[in-house]
Each structure stands twice: as C-alpha cells, then as structure tokens.
Amino acid sequence: MASIQERRDKTGKLISYSIRVHRGRGADGKQLKPWTATFDVSPTWTEKSARKKAEAFAATFEKECREGVTTDSRLKFEEYCEYVLSMKEQRGAKHTTIVRYKELTQRIYPAIGHIKLKDLRADHLNSLYTALAKPGVCKGTPRASAKIDLAALLKAQHMTRAGIAKQAGVPVNTVSAAVKGQEVSPDAARAIAEALGIDFSKAFAGKDEARSLSPKTVLEHHRLISTVLDQAEKEGQVPFNVAAKATLPKITKKEVNYFQPDQIAAIRDALKQEPLKWETLTHLFLLTGARRGEILGLKWRAVDFDANRIHICNNVQYTPDRGIYEDTPKTAASNRFISLPAETMQLLRRYRAWQRAERLRLGEYYENRDFVFAQDNGQPLHPDSVTDWMKKFSKRHGLPHINPHAFRHTMASMLYFSGVDSVSISKRLGHAQVSTTANIYAHIVEEADKRNADILASVFLKKA
C-alpha cells in the first residue's frame, strides 16, 4: 500500500502530501528506488477533505505504478540518459558508439541534464543547439611548435634526434617533427625542452584554437537526445518525444570526395616508390572500398587465393579506454566477401612472402597474430597511423589530400560510372540498406545517368 506523508509550511498549514509506492527488492537483493509523487492541497479544502482526496490519488497512483503506466515526476534527463546508455551497452551496442554518446553528453548535461523529463521543452533544446553552434564551443586540440632553431641547438649541443627522443621518452618521429617546425603535443614539447635543458615557453609557442561545432555535430547531439526521449516515451515517462518539435540546424549536404582516373594513376605511380606494405594496404583500400578498420582487421586466414577474394569479418578499432582492440564488423551486412582482380591477389602473394621473411628476421620479437597488416611486433596497426601515413604520403608526392574513406568513395563512384547497379555496389560496400548507398551517392548516380543518356543518344539518334 502507498504511504502518505503530510507536508506543512512554517506556520503549520497543510500544503501537500508526499506519496511513495515501494517497489521491493531487485535481483541483486538491494532495495529498489520507490515511485514517488506529490499531491498539492488547495487552500479552500479542509484537512479532512484533503486527506480523503490524497488517499484517492494515492490509490490511483499505486495502481498505475503496478501496471507500469505512471512516471517518476522527479526523474531528470541526465539520470534517465545514463540509464538508456547503460541499457544499450548491455544490449550489444558497439563500444565506439557508447564512447561517442558519452562524449556528446559532456555538452548536453550542463545544459539540460538537471531538467526533469516531464519539464523538458522544445525551447530548452533549441537554446542548446544555438549555444553549440556558437564560436568557442569546440576547443581545438592543444599543439605546440618550435619558435627557435632546434636543429642548430642540437648541433651546438652535439646531440642526435634519437638521443633526445630516448632522453625525453618520446618517439624519434616526434622529435623530427618538432625540429622541422611542425606541431606536436604540448607534453611532447615540454619533454623535448627539458631534455635540451631549455625553458619550454622560450622554445615553443602554444596553440589552442577554439572553433564552433559543425551543423552535423550539433545534429549528433540532437539524435542522442531524441533517442533517449524515444525510450522515455515507450516507457511512459513522457507523453511524447519533445525533440520532434525542436528546430534543427540546416545541414548542407557535401558531395563525396573521390579521385579522378588521372589522380588514381598518379597515386599508383607514387606508391611504387613506397614500402611494399603501404603500397599493398593502399591498393586494397582502392580496390575493395572497405572501411579503415575492416582492412586493418583483415587476417591471412580470410584471404582466399583460390577464389580471388577476401572475407571482411573482423574490425580493428581504437578508443582511449580500451586502446587498440578487435571487434565485429559495423553491421551484419558488413560481414561480406569481396572479389578482387588477379593483379591484386598477386600483389598480396608478393607482400605475404615479404612479411614472412620479416617475421623470420625479427624472431621472437614478432608475435604472429595472423594480421595482414601489422606493426613491427605483429600487433594490429593503430587506425590513426594509416590516416597519418596517407596524409604524409600525399604531401611527399604533391598529390591531392588522401584519406582511407576517399578510396571508398572512389571505388563506388567508378562502379556507378561503369553502369553497375546500386544493389551490387551496396553489397560490396557493406551497407545495411541499398537506400543508404543511394543517398550517399545521389549526385554520382545523377551524373552517371546523364552519361548514360549521352550514350543512348549516340547509339539511337546518331545520323546514318
């Protein structure tokens, strides 16, 4: 039975009743948090009348609680959002998705986390989205660059870059970048300055550029809020999802970035000058259209040399809390076989022979985990190391900006221009729905269709 407790003001006047419905104990044996409600007393009621009305309200409230059709009027957005995220994680949501959601909550909670679910309004969300779009919301990653000639200083002190790297406890590449005047992390800069015996502020200039969030990122915040409120509506915590009434930022759809045939030829020529490992990896990005983590997760047992295909069934990811780890592909449709030309399979054979020779040379230092592309010790590559290598590769050879996803777009675009249907392209890309492929490459489809019209005109309407 519900418990009823009077609430009086300082003068002793009855103002309300606190209603509590006990929920018993959970599976872990701990007492569950009770359902609560407040029944306000009208100044015109007598205390006897107010008590009867409160008891009637309490009986109805308890019935609704038992039937699961009531709400906790005190439940705040932050508390409920944490519950939803915990539930999603338990139900198998990708770890990277949960990590991203928690990043978004760092801006959401200060604005609306304290507001009760029942009190949340569209104008609260509109104010949040407006604030997120203002300059200064997104602080850039702090960086530091040398403002003195580090190369001359090293020479004067008769020190090598490798020696400074060892003394400072940072990679040699980081020291080399600092010497060249490139930006490095403030921590690395401080370590280098200390190893050189100079003051950090005199040797390095810090940089911390504040930016505004893009409309796409603001929309990510909205989607999380909407997801949480959708669950609240299903559970009867709110009568409707108020996020549906919010005004969203206008997003200008960007055309996908893909390379032209002459650019691809230039990239392939430049790859001939690079180590076989990176040539093979970049070649696979272009020919498979696979995602970055999918290529890094590829293992030799998933390479079928007889059928000229690879099996995308593994994914390498990175998060600060877990580090580098293996995971299943993004969706069920992402688990797929991709056929490859004979030239690609021959390149893979040549690379496999080189890798085997490296393993023998490195001996026990190399832990064989069957990865096609691995670090020097056999561990999976950090996903960002691939992006970083491609960025430097494009600068070295004067090529357009290169990133793994651009090759994915390039492959899809070339297939569309070659007349391949959306279903086949979607399957190769590993999209869960064909509509996803069609939406991403809408302008490519339109351009390809124009070319088809020209081809038909040349065939059927040309003069004899």
Coordinates of C-alpha atoms in Angstrom, one line a residue:
M1 CA 0.0 0.0 0.0
A2 CA 1.2 3.5 -0.8
S3 CA 2.5 5.6 2.1
I4 CA 1.2 9.2 2.5
Q5 CA 3.1 11.9 4.3
E6 CA 1.9 15.4 5.1
R7 CA 3.9 18.4 4.2
R8 CA 3.3 21.7 6.1
D9 CA 4.7 25.2 5.9
K10 CA 6.4 27.1 8.7
T11 CA 3.1 28.2 10.1
G12 CA 1.8 24.6 10.3
K13 CA -0.6 24.9 7.3
L14 CA -1.0 21.8 5.2
I15 CA 0.3 22.4 1.7
S16 CA 0.8 18.9 0.1
Y17 CA 1.2 15.2 0.5
S18 CA 4.2 13.1 -0.4
I19 CA 3.1 9.8 -1.9
R20 CA 5.6 6.8 -2.0
V21 CA 5.0 3.4 -3.5
H22 CA 7.5 0.8 -2.6
R23 CA 8.9 -1.4 -5.3
G24 CA 10.5 -4.2 -3.3
R25 CA 14.0 -5.6 -4.0
G26 CA 15.8 -6.2 -7.2
A27 CA 17.5 -9.3 -8.5
D28 CA 20.7 -8.3 -6.6
G29 CA 18.7 -8.1 -3.3
K30 CA 19.0 -4.3 -3.0
Q31 CA 16.0 -2.1 -2.2
L32 CA 14.7 -0.5 -5.4
K33 CA 14.1 3.2 -5.5
P34 CA 10.4 3.8 -4.7
W35 CA 7.9 5.5 -7.1
T36 CA 7.1 9.0 -5.8
A37 CA 4.5 11.7 -6.5
T38 CA 3.3 14.9 -4.9
F39 CA -0.3 15.7 -4.3
D40 CA -0.9 19.5 -3.8
V41 CA -3.6 20.7 -1.4
S42 CA -5.9 23.5 -2.4
P43 CA -6.2 26.4 0.2
T44 CA -10.0 26.0 0.1
W45 CA -10.0 22.4 1.2
T46 CA -10.4 21.3 4.8
E47 CA -7.7 19.0 6.1
K48 CA -10.3 16.1 6.3
S49 CA -11.3 16.6 2.7
A50 CA -7.7 17.0 1.6
R51 CA -6.8 13.7 3.3
K52 CA -9.6 11.8 1.5
K53 CA -8.6 13.3 -1.9
A54 CA -4.9 12.4 -1.2
E55 CA -5.8 8.8 -0.3
A56 CA -7.8 8.5 -3.5
F57 CA -5.0 9.9 -5.6
A58 CA -2.5 7.6 -3.8
A59 CA -4.7 4.6 -4.6
T60 CA -4.8 5.5 -8.3
F61 CA -1.1 6.3 -8.4
E62 CA -0.2 2.9 -6.9
K63 CA -2.4 1.1 -9.4
E64 CA -0.7 3.0 -12.3
C65 CA 2.7 2.1 -10.8
R66 CA 1.9 -1.6 -10.6
E67 CA 0.5 -1.5 -14.2
G68 CA 3.6 0.4 -15.5
V69 CA 1.7 3.4 -16.9
T70 CA 2.9 6.0 -14.5
T71 CA 6.1 8.2 -14.5
D72 CA 8.6 9.3 -11.9
S73 CA 7.9 13.0 -11.7
R74 CA 11.4 13.7 -10.3
L75 CA 13.4 11.9 -12.9
K76 CA 15.9 14.2 -14.6
F77 CA 17.3 14.0 -18.1
E78 CA 20.9 13.1 -17.0
E79 CA 19.8 10.3 -14.8
Y80 CA 17.5 8.8 -17.4
C81 CA 20.1 9.2 -20.2
E82 CA 22.6 7.3 -18.2
Y83 CA 20.0 4.5 -17.8
V84 CA 19.4 4.4 -21.5
L85 CA 23.1 4.3 -22.4
S86 CA 23.7 1.5 -19.9
M87 CA 20.8 -0.4 -21.3
K88 CA 22.1 0.0 -24.9
E89 CA 25.6 -1.2 -23.8
Q90 CA 24.1 -4.3 -22.2
R91 CA 22.0 -5.0 -25.3
G92 CA 25.2 -5.1 -27.5
A93 CA 25.6 -1.6 -28.9
K94 CA 29.1 -1.0 -30.4
H95 CA 31.6 0.2 -27.8
T96 CA 32.7 3.0 -30.2
T97 CA 29.0 4.1 -30.3
I98 CA 28.8 4.2 -26.5
V99 CA 32.0 6.1 -26.3
R100 CA 30.7 8.7 -28.8
Y101 CA 27.4 9.1 -26.9
K102 CA 29.3 9.7 -23.7
E103 CA 31.4 12.4 -25.4
L104 CA 28.2 14.1 -26.5
T105 CA 26.7 14.1 -23.0
Q106 CA 29.6 16.3 -21.8
R107 CA 27.9 19.2 -23.6
I108 CA 24.3 18.0 -23.1
Y109 CA 24.3 17.5 -19.4
P110 CA 25.4 21.0 -18.3
A111 CA 22.6 22.5 -20.4
I112 CA 19.6 20.2 -19.8
G113 CA 20.8 17.3 -17.6
H114 CA 19.3 19.0 -14.5
I115 CA 15.8 19.4 -16.1
K116 CA 13.1 16.9 -15.2
L117 CA 11.9 14.8 -18.1
K118 CA 8.4 16.0 -17.7
D119 CA 9.5 19.6 -17.7
L120 CA 11.8 19.4 -20.8
R121 CA 10.5 21.6 -23.6
A122 CA 11.5 22.3 -27.3
D123 CA 12.8 25.7 -26.4
H124 CA 15.3 24.1 -24.0
L125 CA 16.6 22.1 -26.9
N126 CA 16.6 25.0 -29.3
S127 CA 18.7 27.0 -26.8
L128 CA 21.2 24.2 -26.5
Y129 CA 21.6 23.8 -30.3
T130 CA 22.0 27.5 -30.7
A131 CA 24.7 27.6 -28.0
L132 CA 26.5 24.6 -29.5
A133 CA 26.8 26.4 -32.9
K134 CA 28.5 29.5 -31.3
P135 CA 32.2 30.0 -31.8
G136 CA 34.4 28.8 -29.0
V137 CA 32.3 25.8 -28.0
C138 CA 34.7 23.3 -29.6
K139 CA 38.3 23.8 -28.3
G140 CA 40.9 22.6 -30.7
T141 CA 43.5 20.0 -29.7
P142 CA 46.3 21.9 -27.9
R143 CA 49.5 21.9 -30.0
A144 CA 53.0 23.4 -29.8
S145 CA 55.6 24.3 -32.4
A146 CA 59.2 25.4 -32.0
K147 CA 59.9 29.1 -32.2
I148 CA 63.7 28.6 -32.2
D149 CA 66.1 26.7 -34.5
L150 CA 66.1 23.3 -32.8
A151 CA 68.3 21.8 -35.4
A152 CA 71.0 24.4 -34.7
L153 CA 70.6 23.8 -31.0
L154 CA 71.0 20.0 -31.4
K155 CA 74.2 20.6 -33.4
A156 CA 75.6 23.0 -30.9
Q157 CA 75.0 20.6 -28.0
H158 CA 76.3 17.6 -30.1
M159 CA 73.1 15.7 -29.7
T160 CA 71.2 13.5 -32.1
R161 CA 67.4 13.3 -32.6
A162 CA 67.4 9.7 -31.4
G163 CA 69.3 10.6 -28.3
I164 CA 66.9 13.4 -27.4
A165 CA 63.9 11.1 -28.1
K166 CA 65.3 8.5 -25.7
Q167 CA 66.0 11.0 -23.0
A168 CA 62.6 12.7 -23.4
G169 CA 60.7 9.5 -23.7
V170 CA 59.0 10.4 -27.0
P171 CA 59.2 8.8 -30.5
V172 CA 62.0 9.9 -32.8
N173 CA 59.4 11.0 -35.4
T174 CA 58.0 13.4 -32.8
V175 CA 61.4 15.0 -32.3
S176 CA 62.0 15.2 -36.0
A177 CA 58.6 16.9 -36.4
A178 CA 59.5 19.4 -33.7
V179 CA 62.9 20.1 -35.3
K180 CA 61.2 20.7 -38.7
G181 CA 58.9 23.3 -37.0
Q182 CA 55.8 21.1 -37.2
E183 CA 53.2 21.0 -34.4
V184 CA 53.5 18.4 -31.7
S185 CA 51.6 17.8 -28.4
P186 CA 52.4 20.2 -25.5
D187 CA 53.5 17.3 -23.4
A188 CA 56.0 16.1 -26.0
A189 CA 57.3 19.7 -26.5
R190 CA 57.8 20.0 -22.7
A191 CA 59.7 16.7 -22.6
I192 CA 61.9 17.8 -25.5
A193 CA 62.6 21.2 -23.9
E194 CA 63.5 19.5 -20.7
A195 CA 65.9 17.1 -22.4
L196 CA 67.6 20.0 -24.1
G197 CA 67.8 21.9 -20.9
I198 CA 65.9 24.9 -22.1
D199 CA 62.7 26.7 -20.9
F200 CA 59.5 25.4 -22.6
S201 CA 58.0 28.9 -23.1
K202 CA 61.2 30.2 -24.7
A203 CA 61.5 27.3 -27.1
F204 CA 57.9 26.6 -28.0
A205 CA 54.7 28.5 -28.9
G206 CA 51.4 27.0 -27.8
K207 CA 48.3 26.9 -29.9
D208 CA 44.7 26.2 -28.8
E209 CA 42.3 27.4 -31.4
A210 CA 38.6 27.5 -30.4
R211 CA 36.0 26.6 -33.1
S212 CA 32.3 26.3 -33.4
L213 CA 30.7 22.9 -33.8
S214 CA 29.5 21.9 -37.3
P215 CA 25.8 21.5 -38.0
K216 CA 26.4 17.8 -38.5
T217 CA 27.9 17.5 -34.9
V218 CA 25.0 19.6 -33.5
L219 CA 22.7 17.1 -35.2
E220 CA 24.5 14.2 -33.5
H221 CA 23.7 15.8 -30.1
H222 CA 20.0 16.1 -31.2
R223 CA 19.9 12.4 -32.3
L224 CA 21.1 11.3 -28.9
I225 CA 18.6 13.4 -27.1
S226 CA 15.8 12.1 -29.4
T227 CA 16.9 8.5 -28.8
V228 CA 16.7 9.0 -25.1
L229 CA 13.3 10.6 -25.2
D230 CA 12.0 7.9 -27.6
Q231 CA 12.8 5.4 -24.9
A232 CA 11.2 7.6 -22.3
E233 CA 8.0 7.8 -24.4
K234 CA 8.0 4.0 -24.8
E235 CA 8.3 3.5 -21.0
G236 CA 5.6 6.1 -20.3
Q237 CA 7.9 8.6 -18.7
V238 CA 6.8 11.4 -21.1
P239 CA 3.6 11.6 -23.2
F240 CA 5.6 12.4 -26.4
N241 CA 9.1 13.0 -27.7
V242 CA 9.6 16.7 -27.3
A243 CA 12.8 16.5 -29.5
A244 CA 10.5 16.1 -32.5
K245 CA 9.3 19.7 -32.0
A246 CA 12.8 21.2 -31.8
T247 CA 14.2 23.3 -34.7
L248 CA 17.3 21.7 -36.1
P249 CA 20.3 23.4 -37.8
K250 CA 20.3 23.4 -41.6
I251 CA 22.8 21.0 -43.0
T252 CA 24.3 21.5 -46.4
K253 CA 25.0 18.1 -47.9
K254 CA 28.5 17.8 -49.0
E255 CA 29.4 15.9 -52.2
V256 CA 31.6 12.9 -51.5
N257 CA 35.3 13.3 -52.2
Y258 CA 36.5 10.9 -54.9
F259 CA 39.6 10.8 -57.2
Q260 CA 39.6 11.2 -60.9
P261 CA 41.2 8.5 -63.1
D262 CA 44.4 10.6 -63.7
Q263 CA 44.7 11.2 -59.9
I264 CA 44.4 7.4 -59.3
A265 CA 47.2 6.9 -61.9
A266 CA 49.4 9.4 -60.1
I267 CA 48.7 7.8 -56.8
R268 CA 49.6 4.3 -58.1
D269 CA 52.8 5.6 -59.7
A270 CA 53.8 7.2 -56.4
L271 CA 53.1 4.0 -54.5
K272 CA 55.8 2.2 -56.5
Q273 CA 58.3 4.4 -54.5
E274 CA 56.9 3.4 -51.1
P275 CA 57.5 0.3 -49.0
L276 CA 55.6 -2.8 -50.2
K277 CA 53.5 -2.9 -47.0
W278 CA 52.0 0.5 -47.6
E279 CA 51.6 0.0 -51.3
T280 CA 49.6 -3.2 -50.7
L281 CA 47.5 -1.6 -48.0
T282 CA 46.6 1.4 -50.1
H283 CA 45.9 -0.8 -53.1
L284 CA 43.4 -2.8 -51.1
F285 CA 41.7 0.4 -49.9
L286 CA 41.2 1.4 -53.6
L287 CA 40.1 -2.0 -54.9
T288 CA 37.8 -3.1 -52.0
G289 CA 36.2 0.1 -50.9
A290 CA 36.4 -1.3 -47.4
R291 CA 36.4 0.8 -44.2
R292 CA 39.6 1.6 -42.4
G293 CA 39.0 -0.8 -39.5
E294 CA 37.9 -3.6 -41.8
I295 CA 41.2 -3.5 -43.8
L296 CA 43.3 -3.3 -40.6
G297 CA 41.3 -6.2 -39.2
L298 CA 41.9 -8.5 -42.2
K299 CA 43.8 -11.7 -41.4
W300 CA 45.5 -14.1 -43.8
R301 CA 43.0 -16.9 -43.0
A302 CA 40.3 -14.6 -44.5
V303 CA 42.3 -14.2 -47.8
D304 CA 41.1 -16.8 -50.3
F305 CA 43.8 -17.1 -53.0
D306 CA 41.9 -19.8 -54.9
A307 CA 38.7 -17.9 -55.2
N308 CA 40.4 -14.4 -55.6
R309 CA 38.5 -12.8 -52.7
I310 CA 38.8 -11.7 -49.1
H311 CA 36.3 -12.1 -46.3
I312 CA 35.6 -9.0 -44.3
C313 CA 34.7 -10.4 -40.9
N314 CA 36.9 -8.5 -38.4
N315 CA 37.4 -4.9 -37.4
V316 CA 40.2 -3.1 -35.6
Q317 CA 39.1 -0.1 -33.5
Y318 CA 40.7 2.3 -31.1
T319 CA 39.2 4.1 -28.1
P320 CA 41.1 5.8 -25.3
D321 CA 39.7 3.5 -22.6
R322 CA 40.4 0.2 -24.4
G323 CA 43.3 1.1 -26.7
I324 CA 43.5 -0.9 -30.0
Y325 CA 41.1 -3.8 -30.0
E326 CA 39.3 -6.2 -32.4
D327 CA 35.6 -6.1 -32.9
T328 CA 32.9 -7.5 -35.3
P329 CA 32.1 -5.5 -38.5
K330 CA 29.8 -2.4 -38.2
T331 CA 26.6 -4.2 -39.2
A332 CA 25.5 -7.7 -40.2
A333 CA 25.7 -6.6 -43.9
S334 CA 29.3 -5.5 -43.3
N335 CA 30.3 -9.2 -42.9
R336 CA 30.9 -9.9 -46.6
F337 CA 33.1 -11.4 -49.3
I338 CA 34.8 -9.0 -51.7
S339 CA 36.1 -10.4 -55.0
L340 CA 39.4 -8.9 -56.2
P341 CA 41.3 -8.9 -59.6
A342 CA 44.2 -11.3 -60.2
E343 CA 46.7 -8.3 -60.1
T344 CA 45.6 -7.6 -56.5
M345 CA 45.9 -11.2 -55.4
Q346 CA 49.4 -11.3 -57.0
L347 CA 50.4 -8.2 -55.0
L348 CA 49.1 -9.9 -51.9
R349 CA 51.2 -13.0 -52.6
R350 CA 54.3 -10.9 -53.0
Y351 CA 53.6 -9.0 -49.8
R352 CA 52.9 -12.2 -47.9
A353 CA 56.4 -13.5 -48.9
W354 CA 58.0 -10.3 -47.7
Q355 CA 56.1 -10.4 -44.4
R356 CA 57.2 -14.0 -43.8
A357 CA 60.8 -13.0 -44.3
E358 CA 60.4 -10.2 -41.9
R359 CA 58.9 -12.5 -39.3
L360 CA 61.9 -14.8 -39.6
R361 CA 64.3 -11.9 -39.3
L362 CA 62.6 -10.5 -36.2
G363 CA 62.3 -13.8 -34.5
E364 CA 60.7 -13.9 -31.0
Y365 CA 60.1 -10.1 -31.1
Y366 CA 57.3 -10.7 -33.7
E367 CA 54.1 -12.1 -32.2
N368 CA 52.2 -13.6 -35.1
R369 CA 48.5 -12.8 -34.7
D370 CA 47.8 -13.5 -38.4
F371 CA 47.1 -9.8 -39.3
V372 CA 47.8 -9.0 -43.0
F373 CA 48.9 -5.5 -41.9
A374 CA 50.6 -5.2 -38.5
Q375 CA 53.1 -3.3 -36.5
D376 CA 56.7 -4.4 -36.4
N377 CA 55.9 -6.6 -33.4
G378 CA 52.9 -8.2 -35.1
Q379 CA 50.3 -6.3 -33.2
P380 CA 47.4 -4.6 -35.1
L381 CA 48.1 -1.2 -36.5
H382 CA 46.6 1.9 -34.9
P383 CA 43.8 3.1 -37.2
D384 CA 45.1 6.7 -37.0
S385 CA 48.5 5.6 -38.1
V386 CA 47.1 4.8 -41.6
T387 CA 45.4 8.2 -41.9
D388 CA 48.6 9.9 -40.8
W389 CA 50.7 7.9 -43.3
M390 CA 48.4 8.8 -46.2
K391 CA 48.5 12.5 -45.2
K392 CA 52.3 12.5 -45.3
F393 CA 52.3 10.3 -48.5
S394 CA 50.2 12.8 -50.4
K395 CA 52.4 15.7 -49.3
R396 CA 55.6 13.9 -50.2
H397 CA 54.4 13.3 -53.8
G398 CA 52.4 16.5 -54.3
L399 CA 49.1 14.6 -54.5
P400 CA 45.6 15.7 -53.5
H401 CA 44.6 15.1 -49.9
I402 CA 44.3 11.3 -49.4
N403 CA 42.4 9.5 -46.7
P404 CA 41.0 6.0 -46.5
H405 CA 37.4 6.9 -46.9
A406 CA 38.2 8.8 -50.2
F407 CA 39.2 5.5 -51.7
R408 CA 35.9 4.0 -50.6
H409 CA 34.0 6.8 -52.4
T410 CA 36.3 6.5 -55.4
M411 CA 35.5 2.8 -55.9
A412 CA 31.8 3.3 -55.5
S413 CA 31.8 6.3 -58.0
M414 CA 33.8 4.3 -60.6
L415 CA 31.3 1.4 -60.3
Y416 CA 28.4 3.8 -60.8
F417 CA 30.0 5.3 -63.9
S418 CA 30.6 1.9 -65.2
G419 CA 26.9 1.1 -65.1
V420 CA 26.9 -1.2 -62.0
D421 CA 23.6 -1.3 -60.1
S422 CA 23.1 0.1 -56.6
V423 CA 22.3 -3.3 -55.1
S424 CA 25.7 -4.7 -56.1
I425 CA 27.6 -1.6 -55.0
S426 CA 25.8 -1.5 -51.7
K427 CA 26.7 -5.2 -51.1
R428 CA 30.4 -4.5 -51.9
L429 CA 30.4 -1.5 -49.5
G430 CA 28.7 -3.4 -46.7
H431 CA 25.8 -1.1 -46.3
A432 CA 22.8 -2.4 -44.4
Q433 CA 20.3 -0.9 -46.8
V434 CA 20.6 0.0 -50.5
S435 CA 18.9 3.3 -49.7
T436 CA 22.0 4.3 -47.7
T437 CA 24.2 3.8 -50.8
A438 CA 21.7 5.7 -53.0
N439 CA 21.5 8.6 -50.6
I440 CA 25.3 9.0 -50.2
Y441 CA 26.0 8.8 -53.9
A442 CA 22.9 10.6 -55.2
H443 CA 24.8 13.2 -57.2
I444 CA 27.1 10.4 -58.6
V445 CA 24.0 8.5 -59.7
E446 CA 22.6 11.6 -61.4
E447 CA 25.9 12.3 -63.2
A448 CA 26.2 8.7 -64.3
D449 CA 22.6 8.8 -65.6
K450 CA 23.5 11.9 -67.7
R451 CA 26.4 9.9 -69.2
N452 CA 24.0 7.1 -70.0
A453 CA 21.7 9.5 -71.8
D454 CA 24.6 10.7 -73.9
I455 CA 25.5 7.0 -74.7
L456 CA 21.9 6.2 -75.7
A457 CA 21.7 9.4 -77.9
S458 CA 24.9 8.4 -79.7
V459 CA 23.6 4.9 -80.4
F460 CA 19.9 5.5 -81.3
L461 CA 19.9 9.1 -82.5
K462 CA 23.2 9.4 -84.4
K463 CA 22.8 10.2 -88.1
A464 CA 23.4 7.4 -90.6

